[in-house]
Amino acid sequence: MTIVTRFAPSPTGYLHIGGARTALFSWLLAKSQGGEFLLRVEDTDRERSTQEATDAILEAMEWLGLTAEGETVFQSQRFHLYNSYIDTLLAKGHAYWCQCTPEEVEAMREQARAAGKKPKYDGRCRELGLGPGAGRVVRFKGPLDGVTGFDDMVKGPTSVQNAELDDMILRRSDGAPTYNLAVVVDDNDMDVTHVLRGDDHVANTPRQILLYKAFGWRVPKFGHVPMILGPDKAKLSKRHGALSVMEYKKMGYLPEALVNYLARLGWSHGDQEIFPREDLLRLFNTNNLGKSPSVFDLKKLEWLNAHYIKESTPERLAALLPEYLADAGETAGLNLDPGYLAGIVPLLQPRAKTLVEMADMARFFLVPANALAYDDKAVAEQLTPEARRLLADLLPIYEAAQDYRDHKALEARTQAFLDARELKFKAVAQPLRVALTGKTASPGLFETMCVLGRDESCARIKRALVL
């Protein structure tokens, strides 16, 4: 049997961390076993669903590399299908028309609560044989006794007494199908074999299983993953990092870092922390999904992102950097030549945790000498009269150097200059760094000079001498 899974977001908002993790687990469950992963947009909430949110979800899925087979299914285009199946249930005696108003149903529930019973619809229209009418809904005629159970792929055996379940609404008074009905019809129509989703859906699963049985359809396997908590063990919120997936892209995270992090947020394989996609596909199975809520840790995500930045090719990162440079400010006048950027990147890879940080570190490389910004405090502390004299004496040595591709040769020339004056390296290190970069922290001095080249390095030293 070919495993078929699906991810079914509602476009009432952007794709957030919890949904992205569910999508990833569903994708891995299918792809790890040569199956198919499908995408369905559950846009039946006409008031709250937006095209903007739909586009953002599709963009996030593409960025994460969670490619789905076939065309995306949109529930809003399938109302005729759902209603035809509701009519089938009515014809089979598995559904009935109900004329009770929402106020009457709420009164029933209040009465049940007061009596210490399960608050639910009391079934008063169940045997009245009503037909269509203004304000009427269609309800499922569920069994009144027995048990509905299933073997959850994450939580294990789970069951509920049928007497505790409402006769749920299948068609609203405005003719719109409800969530549980539409989901069952779609999953059957799309040949879904395994449903992996958040544990906020656990209560829906017995109801959906009863619908499968009423239709005479094969019931898929269900699994429900626990929620994600913030570091304080409270429900994940924006202050913890519950941002849309594309916000993490804007913050400078690589998709493979976020995928790796989400995979470990509720799944494990021994003590391994770093999982390239090929490892996830080889190792993933539902047996290692955690039964307890996971805790979101931004520091761990940063650590993983730093790892993947180090592992990336300079050419790839160089192609990504201009977007972050533009986000941080004006790019006019910056040297954004791909080859030049690729030469800068290796100096920054060991230091940057995000692409935003890398863009900030790279900016001083990209401006001409006359536009370099200098930190006033660094200039005052490091470019002392004595330091300026040393830089002025060093300048001809750097101007005469022929090969700026060898940082060790530049370092040797500088050391010879210092040895002749019986000076230690610190006598020129920070003054030279400030002259070249405008600040006191940067990648290696001579590696930086090699990337800048002779003309630009010397122009910067000359400018620093007259600050």
CSV table of C-alpha atoms in Angstrom, one decimal, residues 125-382:
chain,number,residue,atom,x,y,z
A,125,CYS,CA,-35.3,16.1,16.2
A,126,ARG,CA,-33.6,12.7,15.6
A,127,GLU,CA,-36.8,10.8,15.0
A,128,LEU,CA,-39.2,13.5,13.8
A,129,GLY,CA,-38.6,12.8,10.1
A,130,LEU,CA,-38.3,16.5,9.2
A,131,GLY,CA,-37.4,17.8,5.8
A,132,PRO,CA,-35.6,20.9,4.6
A,133,GLY,CA,-36.8,24.2,5.9
A,134,ALA,CA,-35.7,27.8,6.8
A,135,GLY,CA,-33.1,27.8,9.5
A,136,ARG,CA,-32.8,24.0,9.6
A,137,VAL,CA,-29.5,22.1,9.8
A,138,VAL,CA,-28.6,18.5,8.9
A,139,ARG,CA,-27.2,16.4,11.8
A,140,PHE,CA,-25.4,13.1,11.8
A,141,LYS,CA,-27.4,10.3,13.3
A,142,GLY,CA,-24.6,8.7,15.4
A,143,PRO,CA,-24.8,5.5,17.4
A,144,LEU,CA,-26.2,6.0,21.0
A,145,ASP,CA,-24.1,3.2,22.6
A,146,GLY,CA,-20.9,1.4,22.1
A,147,VAL,CA,-17.3,2.7,21.8
A,148,THR,CA,-15.4,4.3,19.0
A,149,GLY,CA,-11.6,3.8,19.3
A,150,PHE,CA,-8.5,4.0,17.2
A,151,ASP,CA,-4.8,3.2,17.7
A,152,ASP,CA,-3.2,6.7,17.6
A,153,MET,CA,0.3,6.7,15.9
A,154,VAL,CA,1.6,8.9,18.7
A,155,LYS,CA,-0.6,8.5,21.7
A,156,GLY,CA,-1.5,4.8,21.4
A,157,PRO,CA,-4.9,3.3,21.9
A,158,THR,CA,-7.6,6.0,22.3
A,159,SER,CA,-11.4,5.6,22.6
A,160,VAL,CA,-14.6,7.4,23.6
A,161,GLN,CA,-18.1,6.3,24.6
A,162,ASN,CA,-20.4,7.0,21.7
A,163,ALA,CA,-23.0,8.2,24.2
A,164,GLU,CA,-20.8,11.2,24.9
A,165,LEU,CA,-20.8,12.4,21.3
A,166,ASP,CA,-23.2,14.9,19.9
A,167,ASP,CA,-25.2,14.4,16.8
A,168,MET,CA,-22.9,16.8,15.1
A,169,ILE,CA,-24.1,19.3,12.4
A,170,LEU,CA,-23.1,18.3,8.9
A,171,ARG,CA,-24.8,21.1,7.0
A,172,ARG,CA,-25.3,24.5,8.5
A,173,SER,CA,-28.5,26.5,8.0
A,174,ASP,CA,-26.9,28.5,5.2
A,175,GLY,CA,-26.2,25.3,3.3
A,176,ALA,CA,-22.5,25.2,4.1
A,177,PRO,CA,-20.9,21.9,5.0
A,178,THR,CA,-19.1,21.7,8.4
A,179,TYR,CA,-15.4,20.9,9.0
A,180,ASN,CA,-15.8,17.3,10.1
A,181,LEU,CA,-17.9,16.3,7.1
A,182,ALA,CA,-15.7,18.1,4.5
A,183,VAL,CA,-12.5,16.6,6.0
A,184,VAL,CA,-13.7,13.0,5.8
A,185,VAL,CA,-15.0,13.4,2.2
A,186,ASP,CA,-11.7,15.0,1.1
A,187,ASP,CA,-9.5,12.5,2.8
A,188,ASN,CA,-11.4,9.7,1.3
A,189,ASP,CA,-11.5,11.3,-2.1
A,190,MET,CA,-7.8,12.0,-2.0
A,191,ASP,CA,-7.0,8.4,-0.9
A,192,VAL,CA,-5.3,9.6,2.3
A,193,THR,CA,-4.1,6.6,4.3
A,194,HIS,CA,-2.4,8.4,7.2
A,195,VAL,CA,-3.5,11.6,9.0
A,196,LEU,CA,-0.8,13.2,11.2
A,197,ARG,CA,-2.0,16.4,12.9
A,198,GLY,CA,-2.0,18.5,16.1
A,199,ASP,CA,-3.5,17.0,19.2
A,200,ASP,CA,-6.2,19.8,19.2
A,201,HIS,CA,-7.9,17.5,16.7
A,202,VAL,CA,-8.1,14.4,19.0
A,203,ALA,CA,-11.7,15.1,19.9
A,204,ASN,CA,-12.7,15.3,16.2
A,205,THR,CA,-11.2,11.9,15.3
A,206,PRO,CA,-13.9,9.6,16.8
A,207,ARG,CA,-16.6,11.7,15.1
A,208,GLN,CA,-14.8,11.4,11.8
A,209,ILE,CA,-14.3,7.7,12.2
A,210,LEU,CA,-18.1,7.3,12.7
A,211,LEU,CA,-18.6,9.2,9.4
A,212,TYR,CA,-16.2,6.9,7.6
A,213,LYS,CA,-18.1,3.9,8.9
A,214,ALA,CA,-21.4,5.4,7.9
A,215,PHE,CA,-20.2,5.9,4.3
A,216,GLY,CA,-18.6,2.4,4.3
A,217,TRP,CA,-15.1,3.8,3.7
A,218,ARG,CA,-11.7,2.6,4.8
A,219,VAL,CA,-10.6,4.5,7.9
A,220,PRO,CA,-7.1,6.0,7.7
A,221,LYS,CA,-4.5,5.7,10.5
A,222,PHE,CA,-4.5,8.8,12.8
A,223,GLY,CA,-1.7,10.4,14.8
A,224,HIS,CA,-1.8,13.5,17.0
A,225,VAL,CA,1.3,15.4,17.9
A,226,PRO,CA,1.4,17.4,21.1
A,227,MET,CA,1.5,21.2,21.1
A,228,ILE,CA,4.6,23.4,21.3
A,229,LEU,CA,5.2,25.4,24.4
A,230,GLY,CA,7.3,28.5,25.1
A,231,PRO,CA,10.4,28.3,27.4
A,232,ASP,CA,8.1,29.2,30.4
A,233,LYS,CA,6.0,26.1,29.5
A,234,ALA,CA,3.0,28.3,28.6
A,235,LYS,CA,1.3,28.1,25.2
A,236,LEU,CA,3.6,29.3,22.5
A,237,SER,CA,2.9,32.9,21.6
A,238,LYS,CA,4.6,35.6,19.6
A,239,ARG,CA,6.8,36.6,22.5
A,240,HIS,CA,8.2,33.1,22.5
A,241,GLY,CA,8.8,32.9,18.7
A,242,ALA,CA,5.4,31.9,17.4
A,243,LEU,CA,5.9,33.9,14.3
A,244,SER,CA,5.0,33.1,10.7
A,245,VAL,CA,7.4,30.9,8.9
A,246,MET,CA,8.4,33.7,6.5
A,247,GLU,CA,9.3,35.9,9.4
A,248,TYR,CA,12.1,33.5,10.2
A,249,LYS,CA,13.3,33.9,6.6
A,250,LYS,CA,13.3,37.6,7.1
A,251,MET,CA,15.2,37.1,10.4
A,252,GLY,CA,18.0,35.4,8.4
A,253,TYR,CA,17.3,31.7,9.0
A,254,LEU,CA,18.0,29.2,6.4
A,255,PRO,CA,15.2,26.8,5.5
A,256,GLU,CA,17.3,23.7,6.2
A,257,ALA,CA,18.0,25.0,9.7
A,258,LEU,CA,14.3,25.6,10.4
A,259,VAL,CA,13.4,22.2,9.0
A,260,ASN,CA,16.1,20.5,11.2
A,261,TYR,CA,14.9,22.4,14.2
A,262,LEU,CA,11.2,21.6,13.7
A,263,ALA,CA,12.0,17.9,13.2
A,264,ARG,CA,13.7,17.8,16.6
A,265,LEU,CA,10.8,19.7,18.1
A,266,GLY,CA,8.9,16.5,19.0
A,267,TRP,CA,10.9,13.8,17.3
A,268,SER,CA,14.2,12.3,18.0
A,269,HIS,CA,16.8,9.7,16.9
A,270,GLY,CA,19.1,8.9,19.7
A,271,ASP,CA,21.2,12.0,20.7
A,272,GLN,CA,21.6,13.2,17.2
A,273,GLU,CA,20.8,17.0,16.8
A,274,ILE,CA,21.9,17.8,13.3
A,275,PHE,CA,19.8,16.2,10.6
A,276,PRO,CA,20.3,17.1,6.9
A,277,ARG,CA,17.2,16.4,4.9
A,278,GLU,CA,18.6,13.1,3.6
A,279,ASP,CA,19.0,11.9,7.2
A,280,LEU,CA,15.5,12.8,8.1
A,281,LEU,CA,14.1,10.9,5.1
A,282,ARG,CA,16.2,7.9,6.0
A,283,LEU,CA,15.5,7.8,9.8
A,284,PHE,CA,12.0,9.3,10.3
A,285,ASN,CA,9.3,7.1,11.7
A,286,THR,CA,6.3,7.8,14.0
A,287,ASN,CA,7.6,5.5,16.8
A,288,ASN,CA,10.0,8.3,17.8
A,289,LEU,CA,7.4,11.1,17.9
A,290,GLY,CA,7.2,12.4,21.5
A,291,LYS,CA,4.0,12.1,23.5
A,292,SER,CA,4.7,15.2,25.6
A,293,PRO,CA,4.6,18.9,24.5
A,294,SER,CA,7.9,20.3,23.1
A,295,VAL,CA,9.5,23.5,24.3
A,296,PHE,CA,10.5,26.1,21.7
A,297,ASP,CA,14.2,27.3,22.1
A,298,LEU,CA,15.3,30.1,19.9
A,299,LYS,CA,18.9,29.7,21.0
A,300,LYS,CA,19.0,26.2,19.7
A,301,LEU,CA,17.5,27.3,16.4
A,302,GLU,CA,20.3,30.0,16.2
A,303,TRP,CA,22.9,27.3,16.9
A,304,LEU,CA,21.6,25.1,14.1
A,305,ASN,CA,21.4,28.1,11.8
A,306,ALA,CA,25.0,29.0,12.5
A,307,HIS,CA,25.9,25.4,11.6
A,308,TYR,CA,24.1,25.5,8.3
A,309,ILE,CA,25.6,28.9,7.5
A,310,LYS,CA,29.0,27.3,8.0
A,311,GLU,CA,28.1,24.3,5.8
A,312,SER,CA,26.7,26.5,2.9
A,313,THR,CA,28.7,27.4,-0.1
A,314,PRO,CA,29.9,31.0,-0.3
A,315,GLU,CA,28.2,31.3,-3.7
A,316,ARG,CA,24.8,30.4,-2.3
A,317,LEU,CA,25.1,32.8,0.6
A,318,ALA,CA,26.4,35.5,-1.7
A,319,ALA,CA,23.2,35.2,-3.7
A,320,LEU,CA,21.1,35.5,-0.6
A,321,LEU,CA,22.9,38.5,1.0
A,322,PRO,CA,21.6,41.4,-1.2
A,323,GLU,CA,18.0,40.8,0.0
A,324,TYR,CA,19.2,41.3,3.6
A,325,LEU,CA,21.3,44.2,2.8
A,326,ALA,CA,18.3,45.9,1.1
A,327,ASP,CA,16.2,45.1,4.2
A,328,ALA,CA,18.8,46.8,6.4
A,329,GLY,CA,19.0,50.0,4.4
A,330,GLU,CA,20.0,51.7,1.2
A,331,THR,CA,22.0,49.5,-1.2
A,332,ALA,CA,22.9,52.2,-3.7
A,333,GLY,CA,26.7,52.5,-4.0
A,334,LEU,CA,27.3,49.0,-2.5
A,335,ASN,CA,29.5,46.6,-4.4
A,336,LEU,CA,27.2,43.7,-4.9
A,337,ASP,CA,29.1,41.8,-7.5
A,338,PRO,CA,28.4,38.1,-6.9
A,339,GLY,CA,32.1,37.1,-7.2
A,340,TYR,CA,33.1,39.8,-4.7
A,341,LEU,CA,30.4,38.8,-2.2
A,342,ALA,CA,31.5,35.2,-2.5
A,343,GLY,CA,35.0,36.3,-1.5
A,344,ILE,CA,33.7,38.0,1.6
A,345,VAL,CA,31.4,35.3,2.8
A,346,PRO,CA,34.0,32.8,4.0
A,347,LEU,CA,35.3,35.5,6.4
A,348,LEU,CA,31.9,35.9,7.9
A,349,GLN,CA,30.6,32.3,8.0
A,350,PRO,CA,32.4,31.4,11.3
A,351,ARG,CA,30.9,34.4,13.0
A,352,ALA,CA,27.3,34.9,11.8
A,353,LYS,CA,24.3,33.1,13.4
A,354,THR,CA,21.9,34.6,10.9
A,355,LEU,CA,22.0,36.1,7.4
A,356,VAL,CA,20.9,39.4,9.0
A,357,GLU,CA,24.0,39.3,11.1
A,358,MET,CA,26.1,38.4,8.1
A,359,ALA,CA,24.7,41.3,6.0
A,360,ASP,CA,25.5,43.7,8.9
A,361,MET,CA,29.0,42.3,9.1
A,362,ALA,CA,29.5,42.5,5.3
A,363,ARG,CA,28.4,46.1,4.8
A,364,PHE,CA,31.8,47.7,5.5
A,365,PHE,CA,33.3,45.6,2.8
A,366,LEU,CA,30.8,46.9,0.2
A,367,VAL,CA,31.2,50.7,0.5
A,368,PRO,CA,34.0,52.7,-1.1
A,369,ALA,CA,36.6,54.3,1.1
A,370,ASN,CA,35.0,57.7,1.0
A,371,ALA,CA,31.7,56.3,2.2
A,372,LEU,CA,33.0,54.1,5.1
A,373,ALA,CA,31.4,54.9,8.4
A,374,TYR,CA,33.8,55.3,11.3
A,375,ASP,CA,32.9,54.7,15.0
A,376,ASP,CA,33.8,58.0,16.7
A,377,LYS,CA,34.8,56.2,19.9
A,378,ALA,CA,37.0,53.7,18.1
A,379,VAL,CA,38.7,56.6,16.2
A,380,ALA,CA,39.4,58.5,19.4
A,381,GLU,CA,40.8,55.5,21.3
A,382,GLN,CA,42.7,53.8,18.5
